[in-house]
CSV table of C-alpha atoms and ligand atoms in Angstrom, one decimal:
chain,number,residue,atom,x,y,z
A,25,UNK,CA,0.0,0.0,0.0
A,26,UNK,CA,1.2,3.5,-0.8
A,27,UNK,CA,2.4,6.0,2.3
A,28,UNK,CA,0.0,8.5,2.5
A,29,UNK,CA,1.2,11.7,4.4
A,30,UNK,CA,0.3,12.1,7.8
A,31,UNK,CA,-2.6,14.2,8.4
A,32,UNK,CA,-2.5,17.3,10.6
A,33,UNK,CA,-4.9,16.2,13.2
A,34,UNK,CA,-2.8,12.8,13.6
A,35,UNK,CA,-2.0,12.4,17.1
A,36,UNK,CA,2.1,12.8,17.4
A,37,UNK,CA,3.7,11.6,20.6
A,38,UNK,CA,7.3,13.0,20.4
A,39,UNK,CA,9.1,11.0,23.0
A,40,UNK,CA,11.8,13.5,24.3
A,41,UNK,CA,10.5,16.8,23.1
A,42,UNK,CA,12.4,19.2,25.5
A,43,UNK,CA,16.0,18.1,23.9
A,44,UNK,CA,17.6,19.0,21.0
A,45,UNK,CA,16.3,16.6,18.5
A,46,UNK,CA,13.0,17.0,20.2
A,47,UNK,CA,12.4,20.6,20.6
A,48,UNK,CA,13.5,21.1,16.8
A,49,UNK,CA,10.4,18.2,15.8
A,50,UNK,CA,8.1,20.0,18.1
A,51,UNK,CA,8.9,23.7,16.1
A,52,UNK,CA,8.8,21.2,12.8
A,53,UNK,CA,5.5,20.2,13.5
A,54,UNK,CA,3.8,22.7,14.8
A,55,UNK,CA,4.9,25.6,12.2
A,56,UNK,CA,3.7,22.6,9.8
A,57,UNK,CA,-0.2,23.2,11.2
A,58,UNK,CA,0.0,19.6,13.4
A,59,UNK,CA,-2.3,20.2,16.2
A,60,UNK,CA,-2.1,17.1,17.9
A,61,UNK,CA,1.6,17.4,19.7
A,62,UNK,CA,2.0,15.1,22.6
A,63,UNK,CA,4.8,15.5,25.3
A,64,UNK,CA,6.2,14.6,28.2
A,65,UNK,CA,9.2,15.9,30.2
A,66,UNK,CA,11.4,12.7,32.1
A,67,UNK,CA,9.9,13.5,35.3
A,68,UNK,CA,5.9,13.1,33.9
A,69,UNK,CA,7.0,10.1,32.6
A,70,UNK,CA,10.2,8.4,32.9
A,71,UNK,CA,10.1,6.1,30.0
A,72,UNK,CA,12.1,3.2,31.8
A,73,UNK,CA,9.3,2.6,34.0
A,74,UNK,CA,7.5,-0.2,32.2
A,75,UNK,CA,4.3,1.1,33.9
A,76,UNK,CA,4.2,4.4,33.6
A,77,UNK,CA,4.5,4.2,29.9
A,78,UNK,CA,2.0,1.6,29.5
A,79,UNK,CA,-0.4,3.7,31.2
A,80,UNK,CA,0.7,6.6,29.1
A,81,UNK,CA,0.3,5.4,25.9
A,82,UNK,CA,-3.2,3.2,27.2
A,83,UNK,CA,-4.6,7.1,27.8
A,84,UNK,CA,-3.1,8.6,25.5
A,85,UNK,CA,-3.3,6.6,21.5
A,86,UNK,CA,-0.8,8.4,19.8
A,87,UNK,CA,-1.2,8.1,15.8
A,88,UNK,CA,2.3,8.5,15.6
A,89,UNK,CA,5.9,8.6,17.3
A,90,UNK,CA,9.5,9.9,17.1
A,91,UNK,CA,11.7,8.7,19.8
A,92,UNK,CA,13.8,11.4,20.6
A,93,UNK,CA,14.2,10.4,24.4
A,94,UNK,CA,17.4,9.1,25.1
A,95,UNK,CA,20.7,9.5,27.2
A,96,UNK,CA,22.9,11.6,24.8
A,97,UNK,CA,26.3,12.7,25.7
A,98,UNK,CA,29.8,13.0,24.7
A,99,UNK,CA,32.6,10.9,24.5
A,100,UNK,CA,34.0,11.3,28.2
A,101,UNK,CA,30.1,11.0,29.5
A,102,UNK,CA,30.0,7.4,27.7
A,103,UNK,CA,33.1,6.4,29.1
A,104,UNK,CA,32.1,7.3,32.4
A,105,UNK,CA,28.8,6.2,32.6
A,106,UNK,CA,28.8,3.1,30.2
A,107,UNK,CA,26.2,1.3,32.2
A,108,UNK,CA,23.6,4.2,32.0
A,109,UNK,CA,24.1,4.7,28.0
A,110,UNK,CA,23.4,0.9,27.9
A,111,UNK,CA,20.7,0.2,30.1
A,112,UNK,CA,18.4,3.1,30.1
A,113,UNK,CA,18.6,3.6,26.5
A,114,UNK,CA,17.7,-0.4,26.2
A,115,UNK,CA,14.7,0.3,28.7
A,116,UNK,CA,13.4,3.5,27.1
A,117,UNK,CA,13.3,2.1,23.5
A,118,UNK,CA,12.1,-1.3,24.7
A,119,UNK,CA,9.4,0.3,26.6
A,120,UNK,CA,8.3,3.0,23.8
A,121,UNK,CA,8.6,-0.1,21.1
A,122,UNK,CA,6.9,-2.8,23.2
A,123,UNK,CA,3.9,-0.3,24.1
A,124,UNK,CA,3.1,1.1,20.4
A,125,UNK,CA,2.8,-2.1,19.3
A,126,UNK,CA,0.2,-2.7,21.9
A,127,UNK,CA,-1.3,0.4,21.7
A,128,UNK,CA,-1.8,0.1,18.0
A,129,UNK,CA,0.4,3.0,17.3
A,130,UNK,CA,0.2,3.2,13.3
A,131,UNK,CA,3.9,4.8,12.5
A,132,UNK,CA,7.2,4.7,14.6
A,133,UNK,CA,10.3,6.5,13.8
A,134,UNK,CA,13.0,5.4,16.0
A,135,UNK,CA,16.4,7.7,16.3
A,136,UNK,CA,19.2,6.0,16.4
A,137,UNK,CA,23.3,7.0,15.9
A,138,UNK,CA,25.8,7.2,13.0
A,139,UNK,CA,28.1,5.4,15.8
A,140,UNK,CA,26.1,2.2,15.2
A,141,UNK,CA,28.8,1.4,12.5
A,142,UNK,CA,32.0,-0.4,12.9
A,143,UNK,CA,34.8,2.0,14.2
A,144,UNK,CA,36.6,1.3,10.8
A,145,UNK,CA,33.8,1.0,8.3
A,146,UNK,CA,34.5,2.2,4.6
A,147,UNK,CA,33.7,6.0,4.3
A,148,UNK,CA,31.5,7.2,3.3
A,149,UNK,CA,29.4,5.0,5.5
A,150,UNK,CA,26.5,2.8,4.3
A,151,UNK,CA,23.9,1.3,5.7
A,152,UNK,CA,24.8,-2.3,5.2
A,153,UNK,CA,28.0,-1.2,6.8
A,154,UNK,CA,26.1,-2.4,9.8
A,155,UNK,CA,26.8,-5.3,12.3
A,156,UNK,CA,30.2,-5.7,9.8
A,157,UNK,CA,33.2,-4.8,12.4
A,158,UNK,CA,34.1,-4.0,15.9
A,159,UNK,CA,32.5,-0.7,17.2
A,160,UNK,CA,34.6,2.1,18.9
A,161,UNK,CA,34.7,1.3,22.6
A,162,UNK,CA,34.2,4.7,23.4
A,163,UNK,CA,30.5,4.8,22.8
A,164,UNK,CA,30.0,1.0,22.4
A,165,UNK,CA,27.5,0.8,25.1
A,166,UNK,CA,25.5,3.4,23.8
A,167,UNK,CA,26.0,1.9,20.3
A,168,UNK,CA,24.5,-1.2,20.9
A,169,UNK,CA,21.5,-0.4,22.5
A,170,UNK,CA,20.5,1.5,19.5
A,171,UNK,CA,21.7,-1.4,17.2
A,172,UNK,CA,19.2,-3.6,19.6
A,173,UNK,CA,16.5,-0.7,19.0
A,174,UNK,CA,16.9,-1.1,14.6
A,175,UNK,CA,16.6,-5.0,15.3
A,176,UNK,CA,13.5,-4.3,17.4
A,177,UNK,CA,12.2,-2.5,14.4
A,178,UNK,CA,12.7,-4.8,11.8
A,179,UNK,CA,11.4,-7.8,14.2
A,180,UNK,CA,8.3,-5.6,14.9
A,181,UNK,CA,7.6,-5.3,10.4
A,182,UNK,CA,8.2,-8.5,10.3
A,183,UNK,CA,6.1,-9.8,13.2
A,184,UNK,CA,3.2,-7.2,12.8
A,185,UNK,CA,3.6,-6.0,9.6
A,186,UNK,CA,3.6,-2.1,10.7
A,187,UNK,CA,4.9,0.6,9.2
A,188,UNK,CA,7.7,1.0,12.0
A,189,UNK,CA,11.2,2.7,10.4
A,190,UNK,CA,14.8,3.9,12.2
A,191,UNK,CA,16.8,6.4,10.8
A,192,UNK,CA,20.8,7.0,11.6
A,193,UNK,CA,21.4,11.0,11.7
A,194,UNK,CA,25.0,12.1,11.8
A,195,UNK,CA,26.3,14.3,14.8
A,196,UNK,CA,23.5,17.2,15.4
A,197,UNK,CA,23.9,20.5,16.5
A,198,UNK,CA,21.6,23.7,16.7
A,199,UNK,CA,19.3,25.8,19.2
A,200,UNK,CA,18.7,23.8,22.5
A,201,UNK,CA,22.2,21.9,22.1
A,202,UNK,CA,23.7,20.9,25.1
A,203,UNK,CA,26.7,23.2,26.4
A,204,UNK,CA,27.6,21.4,29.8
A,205,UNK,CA,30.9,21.6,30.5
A,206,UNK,CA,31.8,17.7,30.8
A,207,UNK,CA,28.9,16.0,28.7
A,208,UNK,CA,28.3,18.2,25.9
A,209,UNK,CA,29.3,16.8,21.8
A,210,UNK,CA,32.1,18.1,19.9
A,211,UNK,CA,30.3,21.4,18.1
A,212,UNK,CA,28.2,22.8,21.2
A,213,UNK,CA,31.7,22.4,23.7
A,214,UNK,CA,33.7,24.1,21.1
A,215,UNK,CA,31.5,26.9,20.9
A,216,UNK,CA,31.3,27.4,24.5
A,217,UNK,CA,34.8,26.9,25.4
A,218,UNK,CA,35.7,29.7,22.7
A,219,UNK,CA,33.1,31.9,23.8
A,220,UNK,CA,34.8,31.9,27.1
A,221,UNK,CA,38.0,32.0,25.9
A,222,UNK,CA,37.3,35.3,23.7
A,223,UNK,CA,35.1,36.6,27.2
A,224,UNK,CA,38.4,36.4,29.2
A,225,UNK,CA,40.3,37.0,26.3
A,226,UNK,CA,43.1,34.0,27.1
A,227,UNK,CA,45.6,33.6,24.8
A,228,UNK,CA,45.3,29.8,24.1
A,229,UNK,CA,42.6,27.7,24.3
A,230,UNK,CA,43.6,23.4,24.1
A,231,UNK,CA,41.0,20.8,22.7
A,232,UNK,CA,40.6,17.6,22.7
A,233,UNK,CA,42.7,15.3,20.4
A,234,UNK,CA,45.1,15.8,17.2
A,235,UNK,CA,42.4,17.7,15.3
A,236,UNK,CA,42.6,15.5,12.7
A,237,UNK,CA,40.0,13.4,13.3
A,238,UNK,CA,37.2,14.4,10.6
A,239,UNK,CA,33.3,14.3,11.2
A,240,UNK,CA,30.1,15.4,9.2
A,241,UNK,CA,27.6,17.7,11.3
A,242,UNK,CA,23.9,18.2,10.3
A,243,UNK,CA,21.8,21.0,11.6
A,244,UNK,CA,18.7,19.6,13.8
A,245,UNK,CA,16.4,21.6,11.9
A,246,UNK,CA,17.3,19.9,8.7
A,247,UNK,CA,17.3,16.4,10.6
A,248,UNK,CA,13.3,17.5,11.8
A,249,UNK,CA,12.2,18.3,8.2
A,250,UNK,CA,14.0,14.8,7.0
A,251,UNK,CA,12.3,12.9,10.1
A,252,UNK,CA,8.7,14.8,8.8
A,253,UNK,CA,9.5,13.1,4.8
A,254,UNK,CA,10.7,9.8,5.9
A,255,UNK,CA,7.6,9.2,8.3
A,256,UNK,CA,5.8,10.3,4.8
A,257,UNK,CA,8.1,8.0,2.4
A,258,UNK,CA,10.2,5.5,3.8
A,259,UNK,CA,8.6,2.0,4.8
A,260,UNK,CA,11.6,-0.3,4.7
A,261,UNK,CA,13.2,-2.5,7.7
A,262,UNK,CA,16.7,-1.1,6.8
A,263,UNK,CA,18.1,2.1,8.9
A,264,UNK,CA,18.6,5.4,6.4
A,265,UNK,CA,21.2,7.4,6.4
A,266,UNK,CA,20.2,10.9,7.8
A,267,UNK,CA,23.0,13.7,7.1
A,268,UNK,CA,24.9,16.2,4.9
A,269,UNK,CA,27.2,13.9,2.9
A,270,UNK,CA,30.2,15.8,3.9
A,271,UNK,CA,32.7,16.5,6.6
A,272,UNK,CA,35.8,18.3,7.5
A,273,UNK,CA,38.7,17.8,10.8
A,274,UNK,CA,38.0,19.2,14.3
A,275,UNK,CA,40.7,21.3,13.5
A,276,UNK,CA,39.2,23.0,10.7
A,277,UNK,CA,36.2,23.2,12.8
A,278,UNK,CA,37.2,24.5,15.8
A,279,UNK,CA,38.8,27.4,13.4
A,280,UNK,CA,35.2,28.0,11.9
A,281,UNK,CA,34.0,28.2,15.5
A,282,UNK,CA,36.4,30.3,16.6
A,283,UNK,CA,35.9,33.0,13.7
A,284,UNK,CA,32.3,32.6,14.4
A,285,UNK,CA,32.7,33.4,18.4
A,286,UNK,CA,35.3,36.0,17.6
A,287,UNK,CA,38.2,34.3,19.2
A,288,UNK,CA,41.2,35.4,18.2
A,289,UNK,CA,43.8,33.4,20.6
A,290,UNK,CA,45.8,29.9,19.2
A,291,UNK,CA,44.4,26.5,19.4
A,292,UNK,CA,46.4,24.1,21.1
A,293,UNK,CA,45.8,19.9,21.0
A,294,UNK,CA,45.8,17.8,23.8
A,295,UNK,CA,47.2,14.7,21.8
A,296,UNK,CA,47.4,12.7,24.8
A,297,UNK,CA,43.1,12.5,24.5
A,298,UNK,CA,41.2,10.0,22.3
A,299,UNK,CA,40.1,11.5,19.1
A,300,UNK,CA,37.4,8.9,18.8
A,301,UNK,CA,37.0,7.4,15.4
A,302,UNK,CA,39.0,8.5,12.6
A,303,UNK,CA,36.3,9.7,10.1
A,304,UNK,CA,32.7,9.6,10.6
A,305,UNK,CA,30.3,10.7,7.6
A,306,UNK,CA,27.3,8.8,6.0
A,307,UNK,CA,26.6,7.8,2.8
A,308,UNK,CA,23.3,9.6,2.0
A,309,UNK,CA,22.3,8.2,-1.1
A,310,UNK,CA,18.9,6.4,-0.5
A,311,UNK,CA,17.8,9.6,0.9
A,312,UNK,CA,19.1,11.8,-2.0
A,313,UNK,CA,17.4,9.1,-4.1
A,314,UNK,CA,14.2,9.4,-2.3
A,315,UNK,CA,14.1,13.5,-2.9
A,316,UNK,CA,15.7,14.9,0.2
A,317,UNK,CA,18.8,16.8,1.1
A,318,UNK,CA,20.1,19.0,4.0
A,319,UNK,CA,19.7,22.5,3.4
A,320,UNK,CA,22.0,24.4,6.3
A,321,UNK,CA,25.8,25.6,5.7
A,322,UNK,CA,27.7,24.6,8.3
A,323,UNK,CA,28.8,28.4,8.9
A,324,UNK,CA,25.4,29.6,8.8
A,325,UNK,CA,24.1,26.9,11.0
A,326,UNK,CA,26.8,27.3,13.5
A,327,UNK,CA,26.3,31.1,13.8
A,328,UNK,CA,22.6,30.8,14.1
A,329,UNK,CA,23.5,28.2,17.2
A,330,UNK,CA,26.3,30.7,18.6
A,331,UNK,CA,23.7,33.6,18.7
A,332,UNK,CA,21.1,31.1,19.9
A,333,UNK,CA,23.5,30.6,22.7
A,334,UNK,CA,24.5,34.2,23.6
A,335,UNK,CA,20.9,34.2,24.1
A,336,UNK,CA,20.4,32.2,26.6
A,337,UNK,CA,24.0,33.4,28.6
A,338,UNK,CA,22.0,36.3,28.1
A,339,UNK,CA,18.8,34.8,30.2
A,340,UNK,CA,20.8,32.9,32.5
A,341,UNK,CA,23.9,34.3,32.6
A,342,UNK,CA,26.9,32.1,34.6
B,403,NAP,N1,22.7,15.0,19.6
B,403,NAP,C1,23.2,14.3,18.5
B,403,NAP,O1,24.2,14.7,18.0
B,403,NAP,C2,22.5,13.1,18.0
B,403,NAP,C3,23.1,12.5,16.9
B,403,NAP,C4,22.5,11.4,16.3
B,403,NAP,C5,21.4,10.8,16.9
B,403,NAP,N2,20.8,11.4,18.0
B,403,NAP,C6,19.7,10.8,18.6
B,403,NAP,O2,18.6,11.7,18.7
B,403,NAP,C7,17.8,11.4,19.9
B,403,NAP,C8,17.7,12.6,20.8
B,403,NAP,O3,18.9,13.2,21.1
B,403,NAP,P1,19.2,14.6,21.6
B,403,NAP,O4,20.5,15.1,21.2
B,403,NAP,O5,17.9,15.5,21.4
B,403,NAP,O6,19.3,14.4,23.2
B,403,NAP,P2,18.9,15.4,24.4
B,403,NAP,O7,19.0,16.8,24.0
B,403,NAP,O8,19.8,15.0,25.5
B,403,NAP,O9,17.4,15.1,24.7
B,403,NAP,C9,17.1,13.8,25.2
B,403,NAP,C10,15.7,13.9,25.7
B,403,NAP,O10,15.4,12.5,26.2
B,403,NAP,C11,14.6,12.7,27.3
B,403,NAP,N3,14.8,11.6,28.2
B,403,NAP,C12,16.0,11.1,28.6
B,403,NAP,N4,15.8,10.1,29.5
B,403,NAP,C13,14.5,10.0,29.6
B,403,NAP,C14,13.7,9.1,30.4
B,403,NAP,N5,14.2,8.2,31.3
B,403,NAP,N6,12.3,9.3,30.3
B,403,NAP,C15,11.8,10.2,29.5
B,403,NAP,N7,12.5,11.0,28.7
B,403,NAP,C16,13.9,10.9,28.8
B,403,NAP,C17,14.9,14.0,28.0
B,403,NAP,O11,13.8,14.5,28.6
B,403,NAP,P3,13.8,15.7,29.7
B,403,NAP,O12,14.3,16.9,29.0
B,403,NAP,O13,12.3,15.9,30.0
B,403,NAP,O14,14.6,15.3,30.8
B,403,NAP,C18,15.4,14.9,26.8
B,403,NAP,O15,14.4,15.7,26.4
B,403,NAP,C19,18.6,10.3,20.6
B,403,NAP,O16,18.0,9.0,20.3
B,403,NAP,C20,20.0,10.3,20.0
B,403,NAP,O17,20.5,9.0,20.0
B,403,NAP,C21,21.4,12.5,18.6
């Protein structure tokens, strides 16, 4: 049967819709005329309580849903917490999957990670690249459980025959990013660590790694709209590819960051820390072939998430 679009009044539960995927679905959807948003912060629902969620989604019927709830962090977060990235991200999937089913949820779009492919996996990376080659230990908790959420996915088409789909976006970044300190991704820390750096007006500022390491970053925004069309077009059990195409090092980066944040001092590398896998960037060309592309520069997208930030030091300032 053909996808039909999802209507307007369909009822849209997005799972996680205070973070930054979230937030920039809920702003997708609503300036798109949905009037049927459903929500629910972590401490209305904590979606590893088995349950709470069951009762949730028994009240509640969603048409539709976008997990966006998950533990997220950075590369020293995973390492430190390996046993939350694994076991709550297992529980909150599990949950969410196990109780659309049973609440007859029609569509499903589960999030997942470009770090569900092997550490050393041909660039650019394809989806069949999956389940092919050891992971980078780094994330690997973290990795897995979302591996375990594409195979719940396919087990559920198979089983049910619903139209349940996962999609793999590269590294995100964008208003509502997360700027902590010790758990935030590569883009938002290098925009807050230069920012502070320019404030005080140091004369060095030292990031992580050699710099060389080279990644692909895709404005949330652009990943909302994609979510939107692949909910509309996509019914297969494979993952797709959700990103830019293209990447470029840390180094050259963290220079785009700092010319964006005004920061004038030098960048030093602290070689002695992990640069995490050597290149990461997707392969986007079952997307491209269904009719979609990312529309944000990297510059443009970057400075529109440095002013969104200045905003906010602005409202809360530290
Ligand atoms: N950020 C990236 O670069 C990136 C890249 C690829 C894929 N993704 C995927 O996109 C999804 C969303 O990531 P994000 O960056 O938007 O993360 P985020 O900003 O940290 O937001 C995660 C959301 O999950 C919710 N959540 C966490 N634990 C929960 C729990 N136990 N019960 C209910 N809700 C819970 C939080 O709700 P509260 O705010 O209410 O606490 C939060 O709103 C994840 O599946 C992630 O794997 C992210």
């Amino acid at each position: 049967m053909a996808l039909q679009p999802i209507p307007r009044d369909a009822r849209l539960y997005i799972a996680g819709h205070r973070g930054l995927v979230g937030s920039a679905l809920w702003r997708h959807f609503a300036g798109c005329g949905f009037h049927n948003l459903v929500g629910r912060t972590s401490t209305e629902l904590d979606l590893r309580d088995q349950v709470a969620t069951t009762a949730f989604f028994t009240e509640t019927r969603p048409d539709v849903v976008i997990a966006a709830a998950a533990k997220v962090g950075g590369i020293a977060a995973n390492a430190n917490r390996p046993t939350e990235y694994l076991s709550d991200n297992l529980r909150i999937q599990v949950n969410l999957l196990d109780c659309a089913v049973a609440a007859g949820v029609e569509r499903f779009l589960f999030l997942g990670s470009s770090c569900i492919y092997p550490k050393y996996a041909d660039q650019p990376i394809r989806e069949d690249a999956l389940l092919t080659g050891a992971l980078e230990e780094t994330n690997e908790g973290y990795a897995i459980a979302k591996i375990a959420g594409i195979a719940q996915i396919a087990a559920i088409r198979r089983q049910h025959g619903l139209r349940y789909i996962s999609a793999m976006p590269a590294s995100l970044y964008g208003p509502g990013d997360n700027f902590h300190l010790h758990n935030s991704h590569v883009l938002p820390a290098l925009i807050r660590r230069f920012h502070e750096a320019a404030r005080e007006d140091s004369d060095h500022v030292t990031c992580w790694g050699t710099g060389k390491a080279r990644r692909e970053f895709l404005h949330v925004d652009d990943l909302a709209q994609a979510c939107h069309f692949l909910l509309d077009n996509y019914d297969e059990d494979q993952p797709i590819n959700v990103g830019t195409g293209s990447d470029l090092t840390i180094a050259e980066l963290a220079h785009l960051v700092a010319g964006v944040v005004g920061y004038r001092g030098e960048i030093r590398w602290d070689t002695d820390k992990p640069d995490g896998t050597p290149r990461k960037v997707l392969d986007v060309q079952r997307l491209s072939r269904l009719g979609w592309k990312a529309s944000t520069p990297l510059d443009q997208g970057v400075q529109a998430t440095y002013e969104w930030y200045r905003a906010q030091q602005g409202a809360h300032p530290t």
